[in-house]
Amino acid sequence: MRKRIIVANWKMNKTPKESLELVELLKEKVDTDEYDVVFCVPFVDLIPVAGALEGTHIMLGAQNVHYEDFGPYTGEISAPMLKEIGCSHVIIGHSERRAYFNETDHTVNQKIFQTINHDLTPIVCVGEDLE
């Protein structure tokens, strides 16, 4: 039987300080090896939360990744950057990214390969809108 996974996507909520406070509240409640727990936090929270999760079973995830390793992509973050700071997972293809940032199946596919190539686990969102 597969191990269950619980992914908490914090969306665009919590400053680094607020994230650390929330991690401290949640750690003792969800730190287990019975199932995988991943906190997907905003980019500015990744480094402080990575430190706060040390010594726990809780894994760190990013909410997006670029499909290139480096380049002239202002505001983007690469898989090598995420890997180096301790991320193990990346959310890809979220409906909000598709709706508000025009992500397509093609770019989602590129991001999936990028995460796999850097030993990150893609959390691929699939589904249709209400229509």
PDB file of C-alpha atoms in Angstrom:
ATOM      1  CA  MET A   1       0.000   0.000   0.000  1.00  0.00           C
ATOM      2  CA  ARG A   2       1.232   3.500  -0.813  1.00  0.00           C
ATOM      3  CA  LYS A   3       2.137   5.881   1.920  1.00  0.00           C
ATOM      4  CA  ARG A   4      -0.415   8.675   2.267  1.00  0.00           C
ATOM      5  CA  ILE A   5       0.706  12.238   1.669  1.00  0.00           C
ATOM      6  CA  ILE A   6      -0.711  15.438   3.134  1.00  0.00           C
ATOM      7  CA  VAL A   7       0.285  18.634   1.358  1.00  0.00           C
ATOM      8  CA  ALA A   8      -0.412  22.013   2.931  1.00  0.00           C
ATOM      9  CA  ASN A   9      -0.327  24.792   0.318  1.00  0.00           C
ATOM     10  CA  TRP A  10      -0.067  28.082   2.185  1.00  0.00           C
ATOM     11  CA  LYS A  11      -0.758  30.053  -0.993  1.00  0.00           C
ATOM     12  CA  MET A  12       0.234  33.746  -0.685  1.00  0.00           C
ATOM     13  CA  ASN A  13      -0.207  33.818   3.076  1.00  0.00           C
ATOM     14  CA  LYS A  14       2.183  34.259   6.006  1.00  0.00           C
ATOM     15  CA  THR A  15       5.276  36.379   6.303  1.00  0.00           C
ATOM     16  CA  PRO A  16       8.476  34.580   7.321  1.00  0.00           C
ATOM     17  CA  LYS A  17       7.806  35.397  10.980  1.00  0.00           C
ATOM     18  CA  GLU A  18       4.193  34.217  10.767  1.00  0.00           C
ATOM     19  CA  SER A  19       5.297  31.053   8.966  1.00  0.00           C
ATOM     20  CA  LEU A  20       7.722  30.181  11.736  1.00  0.00           C
ATOM     21  CA  GLU A  21       4.995  30.677  14.319  1.00  0.00           C
ATOM     22  CA  LEU A  22       2.647  28.389  12.371  1.00  0.00           C
ATOM     23  CA  VAL A  23       5.333  25.736  11.910  1.00  0.00           C
ATOM     24  CA  GLU A  24       5.940  25.696  15.664  1.00  0.00           C
ATOM     25  CA  LEU A  25       2.203  25.203  16.265  1.00  0.00           C
ATOM     26  CA  LEU A  26       1.889  22.410  13.697  1.00  0.00           C
ATOM     27  CA  LYS A  27       5.148  20.514  14.128  1.00  0.00           C
ATOM     28  CA  GLU A  28       4.178  18.415  17.121  1.00  0.00           C
ATOM     29  CA  LYS A  29       0.752  17.685  15.619  1.00  0.00           C
ATOM     30  CA  VAL A  30       1.889  16.425  12.204  1.00  0.00           C
ATOM     31  CA  ASP A  31       5.474  15.225  12.665  1.00  0.00           C
ATOM     32  CA  THR A  32       5.092  11.513  11.966  1.00  0.00           C
ATOM     33  CA  ASP A  33       6.498   8.858   9.704  1.00  0.00           C
ATOM     34  CA  GLU A  34       3.072   7.196   9.258  1.00  0.00           C
ATOM     35  CA  TYR A  35       2.382   9.459   6.286  1.00  0.00           C
ATOM     36  CA  ASP A  36       4.284  12.116   4.381  1.00  0.00           C
ATOM     37  CA  VAL A  37       3.616  15.735   5.285  1.00  0.00           C
ATOM     38  CA  VAL A  38       4.750  18.550   2.997  1.00  0.00           C
ATOM     39  CA  PHE A  39       4.494  22.255   3.757  1.00  0.00           C
ATOM     40  CA  CYS A  40       4.410  24.259   0.513  1.00  0.00           C
ATOM     41  CA  VAL A  41       5.122  27.796   1.596  1.00  0.00           C
ATOM     42  CA  PRO A  42       5.617  31.114  -0.248  1.00  0.00           C
ATOM     43  CA  PHE A  43       9.111  31.634  -1.676  1.00  0.00           C
ATOM     44  CA  VAL A  44      10.128  34.184   0.978  1.00  0.00           C
ATOM     45  CA  ASP A  45       9.321  31.633   3.681  1.00  0.00           C
ATOM     46  CA  LEU A  46      11.259  28.687   2.235  1.00  0.00           C
ATOM     47  CA  ILE A  47      14.617  29.283   3.917  1.00  0.00           C
ATOM     48  CA  PRO A  48      13.344  30.067   7.422  1.00  0.00           C
ATOM     49  CA  VAL A  49      10.842  27.207   7.303  1.00  0.00           C
ATOM     50  CA  ALA A  50      13.551  24.818   6.060  1.00  0.00           C
ATOM     51  CA  GLY A  51      15.507  25.595   9.217  1.00  0.00           C
ATOM     52  CA  ALA A  52      12.466  25.158  11.439  1.00  0.00           C
ATOM     53  CA  LEU A  53      11.722  21.735   9.928  1.00  0.00           C
ATOM     54  CA  GLU A  54      15.200  20.327  10.572  1.00  0.00           C
ATOM     55  CA  GLY A  55      15.011  17.224  12.718  1.00  0.00           C
ATOM     56  CA  THR A  56      11.393  16.505  11.788  1.00  0.00           C
ATOM     57  CA  HIS A  57       9.765  14.194   9.249  1.00  0.00           C
ATOM     58  CA  ILE A  58       7.982  17.163   7.651  1.00  0.00           C
ATOM     59  CA  MET A  59       9.158  17.968   4.138  1.00  0.00           C
ATOM     60  CA  LEU A  60       9.430  21.337   2.407  1.00  0.00           C
ATOM     61  CA  GLY A  61       7.779  22.144  -0.888  1.00  0.00           C
ATOM     62  CA  ALA A  62       7.747  25.117  -3.225  1.00  0.00           C
ATOM     63  CA  GLN A  63       4.655  26.480  -4.907  1.00  0.00           C
ATOM     64  CA  ASN A  64       6.194  26.830  -8.372  1.00  0.00           C
ATOM     65  CA  VAL A  65       9.392  26.330 -10.360  1.00  0.00           C
ATOM     66  CA  HIS A  66      10.761  27.597 -13.663  1.00  0.00           C
ATOM     67  CA  TYR A  67      11.514  25.121 -16.439  1.00  0.00           C
ATOM     68  CA  GLU A  68      15.093  26.392 -16.916  1.00  0.00           C
ATOM     69  CA  ASP A  69      18.062  26.060 -14.535  1.00  0.00           C
ATOM     70  CA  PHE A  70      19.086  29.712 -14.896  1.00  0.00           C
ATOM     71  CA  GLY A  71      18.669  32.696 -17.188  1.00  0.00           C
ATOM     72  CA  PRO A  72      17.022  36.065 -17.680  1.00  0.00           C
ATOM     73  CA  TYR A  73      13.772  35.178 -15.896  1.00  0.00           C
ATOM     74  CA  THR A  74      13.201  37.969 -13.394  1.00  0.00           C
ATOM     75  CA  GLY A  75      11.215  36.841 -10.378  1.00  0.00           C
ATOM     76  CA  GLU A  76      11.441  33.139 -11.165  1.00  0.00           C
ATOM     77  CA  ILE A  77      13.088  30.370  -9.150  1.00  0.00           C
ATOM     78  CA  SER A  78      14.906  27.316 -10.486  1.00  0.00           C
ATOM     79  CA  ALA A  79      14.913  23.690  -9.436  1.00  0.00           C
ATOM     80  CA  PRO A  80      18.609  23.833  -8.421  1.00  0.00           C
ATOM     81  CA  MET A  81      17.829  26.805  -6.162  1.00  0.00           C
ATOM     82  CA  LEU A  82      14.957  24.914  -4.542  1.00  0.00           C
ATOM     83  CA  LYS A  83      16.986  21.755  -4.114  1.00  0.00           C
ATOM     84  CA  GLU A  84      19.872  23.615  -2.476  1.00  0.00           C
ATOM     85  CA  ILE A  85      17.684  25.213   0.182  1.00  0.00           C
ATOM     86  CA  GLY A  86      16.094  21.896   1.137  1.00  0.00           C
ATOM     87  CA  CYS A  87      12.927  21.522  -0.911  1.00  0.00           C
ATOM     88  CA  SER A  88      11.844  18.009  -1.756  1.00  0.00           C
ATOM     89  CA  HIS A  89       8.552  18.775  -3.537  1.00  0.00           C
ATOM     90  CA  VAL A  90       7.135  21.364  -5.960  1.00  0.00           C
ATOM     91  CA  ILE A  91       3.518  22.150  -6.800  1.00  0.00           C
ATOM     92  CA  ILE A  92       3.115  22.321 -10.576  1.00  0.00           C
ATOM     93  CA  GLY A  93       0.141  23.260 -12.739  1.00  0.00           C
ATOM     94  CA  HIS A  94      -2.118  24.606 -10.002  1.00  0.00           C
ATOM     95  CA  SER A  95      -5.422  25.876 -11.391  1.00  0.00           C
ATOM     96  CA  GLU A  96      -4.578  29.406 -10.223  1.00  0.00           C
ATOM     97  CA  ARG A  97      -1.274  29.333 -12.136  1.00  0.00           C
ATOM     98  CA  ARG A  98      -3.164  28.210 -15.224  1.00  0.00           C
ATOM     99  CA  ALA A  99      -5.934  30.778 -14.824  1.00  0.00           C
ATOM    100  CA  TYR A 100      -3.969  33.858 -13.728  1.00  0.00           C
ATOM    101  CA  PHE A 101      -0.532  33.234 -15.259  1.00  0.00           C
ATOM    102  CA  ASN A 102      -1.541  31.440 -18.450  1.00  0.00           C
ATOM    103  CA  GLU A 103       0.322  28.225 -17.738  1.00  0.00           C
ATOM    104  CA  THR A 104      -0.352  25.563 -20.344  1.00  0.00           C
ATOM    105  CA  ASP A 105      -0.027  21.803 -20.506  1.00  0.00           C
ATOM    106  CA  HIS A 106       3.241  22.400 -22.378  1.00  0.00           C
ATOM    107  CA  THR A 107       4.836  24.569 -19.666  1.00  0.00           C
ATOM    108  CA  VAL A 108       3.522  22.264 -16.935  1.00  0.00           C
ATOM    109  CA  ASN A 109       5.166  19.350 -18.751  1.00  0.00           C
ATOM    110  CA  GLN A 110       8.478  21.242 -18.947  1.00  0.00           C
ATOM    111  CA  LYS A 111       8.313  21.975 -15.213  1.00  0.00           C
ATOM    112  CA  ILE A 112       7.573  18.324 -14.392  1.00  0.00           C
ATOM    113  CA  PHE A 113      10.669  17.171 -16.264  1.00  0.00           C
ATOM    114  CA  GLN A 114      12.732  19.907 -14.621  1.00  0.00           C
ATOM    115  CA  THR A 115      11.753  18.809 -11.111  1.00  0.00           C
ATOM    116  CA  ILE A 116      12.364  15.136 -11.854  1.00  0.00           C
ATOM    117  CA  ASN A 117      15.756  15.932 -13.407  1.00  0.00           C
ATOM    118  CA  HIS A 118      16.755  17.623 -10.135  1.00  0.00           C
ATOM    119  CA  ASP A 119      15.447  14.869  -7.848  1.00  0.00           C
ATOM    120  CA  LEU A 120      12.474  16.891  -6.663  1.00  0.00           C
ATOM    121  CA  THR A 121       9.008  15.367  -6.424  1.00  0.00           C
ATOM    122  CA  PRO A 122       6.427  17.135  -8.586  1.00  0.00           C
ATOM    123  CA  ILE A 123       2.967  17.569  -7.110  1.00  0.00           C
ATOM    124  CA  VAL A 124       1.070  17.828 -10.373  1.00  0.00           C
ATOM    125  CA  CYS A 125      -2.347  19.440 -10.177  1.00  0.00           C
ATOM    126  CA  VAL A 126      -4.903  18.166 -12.639  1.00  0.00           C
ATOM    127  CA  GLY A 127      -8.559  18.943 -13.125  1.00  0.00           C
ATOM    128  CA  GLU A 128     -11.000  21.084 -14.963  1.00  0.00           C
ATOM    129  CA  ASP A 129     -12.714  24.302 -14.053  1.00  0.00           C
ATOM    130  CA  LEU A 130     -16.362  24.256 -13.006  1.00  0.00           C
ATOM    131  CA  GLU A 131     -17.592  24.721 -16.581  1.00  0.00           C
TER     132      GLU A 131
END
